[in-house]
Amino acid sequence: MPNPSSSAPRNRMTGGNHAHHAHSPEPPAVPDHHRGGGLLLKSLWRRTRAEAEDAEAGRSIVLPVQRVTAPLQQVLRRLVMALMVLVLTTLVVWLDRDGYHDNADGPVGFVDAAYYATVTLSTTGYGDITPVSDAARLTNIFVVTPLRVLFLIILVGTTLEVLTERTRHQVRIHRWRSRMRDHTVVIGYGTKGRHTIETLVGQGRPKDRIVVVDPQKKAVDAAACDGIVGVVGDGTRSDTLLRAELQNASHVVITTERDDTAALVTLTARQLNKRATIVVAVREDENVPLLRQSGANTVVTSSSSAGRMLGMSMVSPYVGTVLEDLLTYGTGLDVAERPVTKAEAGRSPRDCADLVVAVVRGHRLLNFTDPEATPLRLTDRVITIRQASGAAE
């Protein structure tokens, strides 16, 4: 591919300084520690330099926000847990009260047991009540001491929560990466990217099978609020796309703002994944051949499509309304692709229950008026116009 900056006058594409991303050598292999629970535990105990760098890179991955308990509820819950530990310790001491001695009055009662449990768990230890029997001392070693540690952990739970936040995030990242296969990567979470995801979700694609890549943190945060995993970074860089597990994706949608960026992202994505279906949105028609040469399966020209919609709406506002309806999934009429049923095989496309507008046979697209489209074969797929499921209810 020539340097984009040298072809800018002809293709209106600038930004050739990014071309080195597209011509980078073979992508680095994905580290083995991305997979497997045993390796995860090992990485939590001792990290190599590569593992530390990968953990740092994992901070650019923003997972959907989980349900968070209100602060007052967290405090009350921890207070209840601390009281339960205190009560349990009091019962342990009281049941073994004969093994303790009170320097004040000798025998140990229930109040004395509660007092001893309180000063022991808080590590105050006045020494006025002491275990004197071997059983009481063993109980202090194996029961009271672990309860004391648990009590302190509960009291400083907020601090520990902050300290363990990164570890929990790393565990979630490892778990997410281990199950990311045949997913969809959407590069660019602008207007086109959001509407792409809305359509995918409307067609039944689960949100947890979609990953967003965008250089702006606020865009990735917006995706996380919508329940979609996002990666902050430059989509022209291999390391960013590797963090999105693009090498294991089945579909890639590129909706960047500039055509030159779209070309570089397409080259990088195709280098990382030879089998994925790549769909790219560009502004100028003259850049379509370049994007196809870069590895895109389908290229959609947004400016031309908008111009055609405007022209048809001027000739007939109703035609424009129908086209807008067809392009908006889930309302009115929908355009969908489905396999031919056994009842439809051997018949004409006009005999189908849905309105068939095209037939997909192998890698060929046949218009419904094409004589080759009749009869339908069981291996064919048909593109139909049907009533949206939401409109039928």
Short mmCIF file of C-alpha atoms in Angstrom, two decimals:
data_model
loop_
_atom_site.label_atom_id
_atom_site.label_comp_id
_atom_site.label_asym_id
_atom_site.label_seq_id
_atom_site.Cartn_x
_atom_site.Cartn_y
_atom_site.Cartn_z
CA MET A 1 0.00 0.00 0.00
CA PRO A 2 1.45 3.42 -0.90
CA ASN A 3 1.95 6.01 1.73
CA PRO A 4 -1.45 7.63 2.38
CA SER A 5 0.12 11.05 2.52
CA SER A 6 1.41 10.72 -1.05
CA SER A 7 -2.04 9.82 -2.38
CA ALA A 8 -3.90 12.49 -0.48
CA PRO A 9 -4.68 14.75 -3.49
CA ARG A 10 -6.26 11.85 -5.38
CA ASN A 11 -8.00 10.03 -2.54
CA ARG A 12 -8.45 12.94 -0.16
CA MET A 13 -6.71 10.89 2.49
CA THR A 14 -4.21 12.45 4.86
CA GLY A 15 -2.32 11.35 7.94
CA GLY A 16 0.43 9.32 6.31
CA ASN A 17 2.42 9.48 9.52
CA HIS A 18 0.33 6.56 10.79
CA ALA A 19 1.32 4.24 7.95
CA HIS A 20 3.98 2.45 9.94
CA HIS A 21 1.22 0.76 11.96
CA ALA A 22 -0.15 -0.90 8.86
CA HIS A 23 3.29 -2.09 7.72
CA SER A 24 4.40 -3.38 11.10
CA PRO A 25 5.90 -6.89 11.20
CA GLU A 26 3.97 -9.94 12.23
CA PRO A 27 1.83 -9.22 15.33
CA PRO A 28 3.24 -10.39 18.63
CA ALA A 29 1.91 -13.65 19.93
CA VAL A 30 -0.73 -13.40 22.61
CA PRO A 31 0.88 -14.29 25.97
CA ASP A 32 -0.18 -17.61 27.41
CA HIS A 33 -1.05 -16.01 30.74
CA HIS A 34 -4.16 -14.57 29.11
CA ARG A 35 -5.70 -18.01 29.39
CA GLY A 36 -6.33 -20.37 32.26
CA GLY A 37 -7.22 -20.07 35.91
CA GLY A 38 -3.98 -21.74 37.12
CA LEU A 39 -1.84 -19.25 35.25
CA LEU A 40 -3.97 -16.45 36.64
CA LEU A 41 -3.27 -17.53 40.22
CA LYS A 42 0.40 -17.78 39.39
CA SER A 43 0.42 -14.24 37.97
CA LEU A 44 -1.26 -12.95 41.11
CA TRP A 45 1.47 -14.50 43.28
CA ARG A 46 4.55 -13.59 41.20
CA ARG A 47 4.75 -11.53 38.00
CA THR A 48 7.36 -11.37 35.30
CA ARG A 49 8.05 -8.06 33.60
CA ALA A 50 5.90 -9.05 30.61
CA GLU A 51 3.03 -9.96 32.92
CA ALA A 52 3.34 -6.64 34.73
CA GLU A 53 3.22 -4.77 31.41
CA ASP A 54 0.15 -6.76 30.38
CA ALA A 55 -1.58 -5.97 33.67
CA GLU A 56 -0.85 -2.30 33.08
CA ALA A 57 -2.31 -2.54 29.57
CA GLY A 58 -5.40 -4.20 31.02
CA ARG A 59 -6.31 -0.92 32.68
CA SER A 60 -7.31 0.41 29.25
CA ILE A 61 -10.07 -2.23 29.10
CA VAL A 62 -13.29 -0.87 30.58
CA LEU A 63 -15.79 -3.54 31.58
CA PRO A 64 -19.51 -2.81 32.06
CA VAL A 65 -20.33 -1.33 35.44
CA GLN A 66 -21.44 -3.93 37.97
CA ARG A 67 -24.10 -3.34 40.57
CA VAL A 68 -22.59 -1.32 43.42
CA THR A 69 -23.95 -1.39 46.96
CA ALA A 70 -24.68 1.99 48.54
CA PRO A 71 -21.91 3.16 50.95
CA LEU A 72 -24.22 3.21 53.99
CA GLN A 73 -25.34 -0.35 53.26
CA GLN A 74 -21.70 -1.46 52.97
CA VAL A 75 -20.87 0.11 56.36
CA LEU A 76 -23.91 -1.48 58.01
CA ARG A 77 -23.11 -4.85 56.51
CA ARG A 78 -19.55 -4.72 57.79
CA LEU A 79 -20.77 -3.61 61.21
CA VAL A 80 -23.13 -6.58 61.39
CA MET A 81 -20.29 -8.92 60.37
CA ALA A 82 -18.02 -7.44 63.07
CA LEU A 83 -20.74 -7.89 65.71
CA MET A 84 -21.24 -11.50 64.62
CA VAL A 85 -17.51 -12.16 65.05
CA LEU A 86 -17.64 -10.50 68.48
CA VAL A 87 -20.62 -12.61 69.56
CA LEU A 88 -18.95 -15.79 68.29
CA THR A 89 -15.76 -15.01 70.20
CA THR A 90 -17.76 -14.24 73.35
CA LEU A 91 -19.51 -17.61 73.11
CA VAL A 92 -16.20 -19.45 72.59
CA VAL A 93 -14.72 -17.83 75.70
CA TRP A 94 -17.85 -18.29 77.82
CA LEU A 95 -18.17 -21.98 76.95
CA ASP A 96 -14.56 -22.48 78.08
CA ARG A 97 -14.87 -20.06 81.05
CA ASP A 98 -13.36 -22.51 83.50
CA GLY A 99 -10.05 -22.18 81.68
CA TYR A 100 -9.88 -18.40 82.28
CA HIS A 101 -9.07 -16.41 85.40
CA ASP A 102 -10.28 -12.92 86.27
CA ASN A 103 -7.77 -11.07 88.42
CA ALA A 104 -10.61 -8.94 89.81
CA ASP A 105 -13.06 -11.54 91.14
CA GLY A 106 -11.82 -14.95 90.02
CA PRO A 107 -14.62 -16.68 88.04
CA VAL A 108 -15.48 -15.52 84.51
CA GLY A 109 -19.13 -14.79 83.69
CA PHE A 110 -20.83 -13.94 80.42
CA VAL A 111 -20.14 -10.20 80.78
CA ASP A 112 -16.51 -11.00 81.54
CA ALA A 113 -16.39 -13.19 78.40
CA ALA A 114 -17.82 -10.33 76.29
CA TYR A 115 -15.33 -7.91 77.82
CA TYR A 116 -12.42 -10.27 77.14
CA ALA A 117 -13.59 -10.83 73.54
CA THR A 118 -13.82 -7.07 72.96
CA VAL A 119 -10.37 -6.17 74.26
CA THR A 120 -8.83 -9.21 72.57
CA LEU A 121 -10.32 -8.59 69.12
CA SER A 122 -9.35 -4.93 69.28
CA THR A 123 -5.79 -6.06 70.26
CA THR A 124 -5.98 -3.93 73.44
CA GLY A 125 -5.26 -6.79 75.85
CA TYR A 126 -5.31 -5.35 79.38
CA GLY A 127 -4.32 -8.69 80.90
CA ASP A 128 -6.92 -8.62 83.70
CA ILE A 129 -8.58 -11.75 82.26
CA THR A 130 -6.17 -14.43 81.06
CA PRO A 131 -6.40 -18.01 79.81
CA VAL A 132 -4.80 -20.32 82.35
CA SER A 133 -5.69 -23.82 81.19
CA ASP A 134 -4.08 -25.55 78.21
CA ALA A 135 -7.46 -25.89 76.49
CA ALA A 136 -8.16 -22.16 76.80
CA ARG A 137 -4.74 -21.28 75.48
CA LEU A 138 -5.12 -23.63 72.50
CA THR A 139 -8.53 -22.10 71.84
CA ASN A 140 -6.90 -18.65 71.81
CA ILE A 141 -4.26 -19.84 69.36
CA PHE A 142 -6.50 -21.66 66.87
CA VAL A 143 -9.88 -19.93 67.29
CA VAL A 144 -9.63 -16.50 68.93
CA THR A 145 -6.57 -15.37 66.98
CA PRO A 146 -8.12 -16.12 63.54
CA LEU A 147 -11.30 -14.37 64.70
CA ARG A 148 -9.18 -11.38 65.76
CA VAL A 149 -7.66 -11.23 62.26
CA LEU A 150 -11.09 -11.54 60.68
CA PHE A 151 -12.41 -8.77 62.93
CA LEU A 152 -9.61 -6.43 61.89
CA ILE A 153 -10.13 -7.28 58.22
CA ILE A 154 -13.79 -6.32 58.51
CA LEU A 155 -12.96 -3.04 60.24
CA VAL A 156 -10.46 -2.01 57.60
CA GLY A 157 -12.52 -3.45 54.77
CA THR A 158 -12.74 -0.16 52.91
CA THR A 159 -8.98 0.18 52.75
CA LEU A 160 -8.57 -3.43 51.70
CA GLU A 161 -11.22 -2.97 49.03
CA VAL A 162 -9.19 -0.19 47.46
CA LEU A 163 -6.01 -2.26 47.64
CA THR A 164 -7.65 -5.29 46.02
CA GLU A 165 -9.51 -3.37 43.32
CA ARG A 166 -6.76 -3.87 40.77
CA THR A 167 -6.57 -7.58 41.51
CA ARG A 168 -10.32 -7.99 41.07
CA HIS A 169 -10.14 -6.02 37.83
CA GLN A 170 -7.35 -8.27 36.59
CA VAL A 171 -9.38 -11.38 37.45
CA ARG A 172 -12.37 -9.98 35.49
CA ILE A 173 -10.12 -9.16 32.54
CA HIS A 174 -8.68 -12.70 32.48
CA ARG A 175 -12.15 -14.21 32.73
CA TRP A 176 -13.44 -11.96 29.93
CA ARG A 177 -10.53 -12.77 27.64
CA SER A 178 -10.87 -16.51 28.20
CA ARG A 179 -14.40 -16.55 26.77
CA MET A 180 -14.00 -14.01 23.93
CA ARG A 181 -14.37 -16.05 20.74
CA ASP A 182 -16.27 -15.26 17.53
CA HIS A 183 -17.36 -11.89 18.86
CA THR A 184 -17.82 -8.53 17.11
CA VAL A 185 -15.35 -5.67 17.43
CA VAL A 186 -16.69 -2.19 16.68
CA ILE A 187 -13.92 0.37 16.19
CA GLY A 188 -15.31 3.84 16.82
CA TYR A 189 -18.19 4.60 19.19
CA GLY A 190 -19.55 7.68 17.48
CA THR A 191 -22.97 8.02 15.87
CA LYS A 192 -22.29 5.29 13.29
CA GLY A 193 -20.82 2.94 15.87
CA ARG A 194 -23.71 3.36 18.30
CA HIS A 195 -26.33 2.75 15.60
CA THR A 196 -24.37 -0.27 14.40
CA ILE A 197 -24.49 -1.78 17.88
CA GLU A 198 -28.20 -0.93 18.27
CA THR A 199 -28.91 -2.85 15.07
CA LEU A 200 -26.74 -5.81 16.11
CA VAL A 201 -28.44 -6.02 19.50
CA GLY A 202 -31.85 -5.71 17.83
CA GLN A 203 -30.98 -8.68 15.61
CA GLY A 204 -30.18 -10.78 18.67
CA ARG A 205 -26.45 -10.22 19.11
CA PRO A 206 -25.74 -10.31 22.89
CA LYS A 207 -24.01 -7.25 24.30
CA ASP A 208 -21.38 -9.41 25.95
CA ARG A 209 -20.30 -10.56 22.46
CA ILE A 210 -19.52 -7.00 21.34
CA VAL A 211 -16.34 -5.04 22.08
CA VAL A 212 -15.87 -1.31 21.40
CA VAL A 213 -12.51 0.30 20.60
CA ASP A 214 -12.20 4.07 20.75
CA PRO A 215 -9.32 6.48 21.49
CA GLN A 216 -11.53 8.66 23.71
CA LYS A 217 -12.04 7.56 27.32
CA LYS A 218 -15.47 9.19 27.55
CA ALA A 219 -16.70 7.17 24.54
CA VAL A 220 -15.52 3.91 26.10
CA ASP A 221 -17.11 4.89 29.42
CA ALA A 222 -20.38 5.53 27.57
CA ALA A 223 -20.15 2.05 26.03
CA ALA A 224 -19.54 0.54 29.47
CA CYS A 225 -22.63 2.33 30.78
CA ASP A 226 -24.55 0.71 27.91
CA GLY A 227 -23.33 -2.71 29.06
CA ILE A 228 -20.58 -3.17 26.44
CA VAL A 229 -16.90 -3.85 27.06
CA GLY A 230 -14.67 -1.08 25.72
CA VAL A 231 -10.95 -0.68 25.05
CA VAL A 232 -9.32 2.74 25.15
CA GLY A 233 -6.67 3.12 22.47
CA ASP A 234 -5.71 3.84 18.87
CA GLY A 235 -7.37 1.36 16.52
CA THR A 236 -4.44 1.58 14.08
CA ARG A 237 -2.13 -0.06 16.62
CA SER A 238 -1.85 -3.82 16.88
CA ASP A 239 -1.53 -3.85 20.67
CA THR A 240 -4.85 -2.01 21.04
CA LEU A 241 -6.67 -4.47 18.79
CA LEU A 242 -5.05 -7.41 20.57
CA ARG A 243 -6.47 -6.14 23.87
CA ALA A 244 -9.91 -6.22 22.19
CA GLU A 245 -9.21 -9.89 21.25
CA LEU A 246 -9.68 -8.98 17.58
CA GLN A 247 -7.52 -11.95 16.57
CA ASN A 248 -10.38 -14.20 17.78
CA ALA A 249 -13.28 -12.09 16.45
CA SER A 250 -15.63 -13.19 13.67
CA HIS A 251 -16.77 -9.70 12.63
CA VAL A 252 -15.07 -6.29 12.65
CA VAL A 253 -16.93 -3.02 12.06
CA ILE A 254 -14.82 0.09 11.41
CA THR A 255 -16.62 3.42 11.87
CA THR A 256 -13.79 5.91 12.28
CA GLU A 257 -14.22 9.58 11.45
CA ARG A 258 -11.55 9.75 8.73
CA ASP A 259 -11.03 7.60 5.65
CA ASP A 260 -7.25 7.41 6.05
CA THR A 261 -7.67 6.12 9.61
CA ALA A 262 -10.23 3.58 8.36
CA ALA A 263 -7.71 2.28 5.80
CA LEU A 264 -4.96 1.89 8.40
CA VAL A 265 -7.32 0.16 10.86
CA THR A 266 -8.49 -2.19 8.10
CA LEU A 267 -4.91 -3.13 7.21
CA THR A 268 -4.03 -3.79 10.85
CA ALA A 269 -7.21 -5.77 11.52
CA ARG A 270 -6.74 -7.92 8.43
CA GLN A 271 -3.13 -8.59 9.40
CA LEU A 272 -4.24 -9.82 12.84
CA ASN A 273 -7.25 -11.82 11.63
CA LYS A 274 -7.39 -13.41 8.19
CA ARG A 275 -10.85 -14.94 8.54
CA ALA A 276 -12.98 -12.18 10.07
CA THR A 277 -15.61 -10.33 8.05
CA ILE A 278 -14.60 -6.66 7.98
CA VAL A 279 -17.18 -3.96 7.25
CA VAL A 280 -15.93 -0.38 6.87
CA ALA A 281 -17.71 2.98 6.64
CA VAL A 282 -16.00 5.71 4.56
CA ARG A 283 -16.99 9.19 3.45
CA GLU A 284 -15.75 9.32 -0.17
CA ASP A 285 -16.60 6.91 -3.01
CA GLU A 286 -13.10 7.19 -4.48
CA ASN A 287 -11.66 5.54 -1.38
CA VAL A 288 -13.76 2.39 -1.70
CA PRO A 289 -11.28 0.48 -3.95
CA LEU A 290 -8.43 1.30 -1.58
CA LEU A 291 -10.39 -0.07 1.40
CA ARG A 292 -11.22 -3.25 -0.51
CA GLN A 293 -7.54 -3.72 -1.33
CA SER A 294 -6.76 -3.20 2.34
CA GLY A 295 -8.87 -6.23 3.24
CA ALA A 296 -12.42 -4.98 3.76
CA ASN A 297 -15.21 -7.36 2.75
CA THR A 298 -17.84 -4.63 2.56
CA VAL A 299 -17.39 -0.86 2.25
CA VAL A 300 -20.29 1.50 2.91
CA THR A 301 -20.02 5.09 1.69
CA SER A 302 -21.87 7.20 4.22
CA SER A 303 -21.90 10.46 2.27
CA SER A 304 -23.20 8.82 -0.93
CA SER A 305 -25.85 6.89 0.97
CA ALA A 306 -27.03 10.07 2.68
CA GLY A 307 -27.08 11.89 -0.68
CA ARG A 308 -29.21 9.18 -2.28
CA MET A 309 -31.62 9.31 0.64
CA LEU A 310 -31.90 13.08 0.27
CA GLY A 311 -32.50 12.86 -3.48
CA MET A 312 -35.15 10.15 -3.17
CA SER A 313 -36.85 12.04 -0.35
CA MET A 314 -37.03 15.12 -2.57
CA VAL A 315 -38.60 13.15 -5.44
CA SER A 316 -40.98 11.29 -3.12
CA PRO A 317 -41.07 11.90 0.64
CA TYR A 318 -42.88 8.58 1.05
CA VAL A 319 -40.04 6.65 -0.60
CA GLY A 320 -37.59 8.31 1.79
CA THR A 321 -39.80 7.39 4.75
CA VAL A 322 -39.99 3.75 3.66
CA LEU A 323 -36.22 3.56 3.18
CA GLU A 324 -35.63 5.08 6.60
CA ASP A 325 -38.05 2.54 8.05
CA LEU A 326 -36.17 -0.33 6.39
CA LEU A 327 -32.84 0.98 7.71
CA THR A 328 -34.18 1.31 11.28
CA TYR A 329 -34.24 -2.18 12.73
CA GLY A 330 -37.12 -3.15 15.02
CA THR A 331 -39.78 -0.68 13.79
CA GLY A 332 -42.22 -1.04 10.91
CA LEU A 333 -40.52 -3.18 8.26
CA ASP A 334 -37.16 -4.91 8.54
CA VAL A 335 -34.74 -6.26 5.95
CA ALA A 336 -33.39 -9.63 7.08
CA GLU A 337 -31.44 -12.58 5.71
CA ARG A 338 -32.51 -16.12 6.53
CA PRO A 339 -32.05 -19.66 5.19
CA VAL A 340 -34.54 -21.25 2.82
CA THR A 341 -36.93 -23.61 4.59
CA LYS A 342 -37.71 -27.13 3.43
CA ALA A 343 -41.22 -26.03 2.43
CA GLU A 344 -39.81 -23.25 0.23
CA ALA A 345 -37.14 -25.37 -1.51
CA GLY A 346 -38.02 -26.03 -5.17
CA ARG A 347 -40.45 -23.12 -5.33
CA SER A 348 -40.26 -19.58 -6.68
CA PRO A 349 -39.13 -16.69 -4.45
CA ARG A 350 -42.55 -15.13 -5.03
CA ASP A 351 -44.19 -18.09 -3.26
CA CYS A 352 -42.45 -17.40 0.06
CA ALA A 353 -44.44 -16.04 2.99
CA ASP A 354 -42.07 -13.08 3.29
CA LEU A 355 -41.38 -10.61 0.50
CA VAL A 356 -38.15 -11.91 -1.06
CA VAL A 357 -36.01 -9.25 -2.77
CA ALA A 358 -32.82 -11.26 -3.38
CA VAL A 359 -31.37 -14.76 -3.18
CA VAL A 360 -27.88 -15.56 -1.91
CA ARG A 361 -26.49 -18.63 -3.67
CA GLY A 362 -22.97 -19.44 -2.64
CA HIS A 363 -21.07 -16.20 -3.12
CA ARG A 364 -23.53 -14.83 -5.67
CA LEU A 365 -26.36 -12.38 -5.08
CA LEU A 366 -29.35 -12.95 -7.38
CA ASN A 367 -32.22 -10.51 -7.81
CA PHE A 368 -35.62 -12.10 -7.22
CA THR A 369 -36.45 -11.46 -10.91
CA ASP A 370 -33.36 -13.36 -12.09
CA PRO A 371 -34.42 -16.62 -13.78
CA GLU A 372 -31.58 -18.43 -11.96
CA ALA A 373 -33.24 -17.63 -8.63
CA THR A 374 -36.06 -20.06 -9.46
CA PRO A 375 -36.37 -22.65 -8.10
CA LEU A 376 -35.00 -22.01 -4.62
CA ARG A 377 -32.48 -24.47 -3.26
CA LEU A 378 -32.26 -25.70 0.30
CA THR A 379 -28.70 -24.34 0.53
CA ASP A 380 -29.79 -20.84 -0.53
CA ARG A 381 -30.39 -17.88 1.72
CA VAL A 382 -33.03 -15.26 1.00
CA ILE A 383 -33.08 -11.54 1.79
CA THR A 384 -36.61 -10.61 2.77
CA ILE A 385 -38.68 -7.63 3.85
CA ARG A 386 -40.89 -8.54 6.75
CA GLN A 387 -42.79 -6.89 9.57
CA ALA A 388 -40.60 -6.02 12.52
CA SER A 389 -41.13 -8.21 15.59
CA GLY A 390 -41.65 -5.13 17.77
CA ALA A 391 -44.28 -3.74 15.39
CA ALA A 392 -46.22 -7.00 15.35
CA GLU A 393 -46.89 -6.94 19.10
#
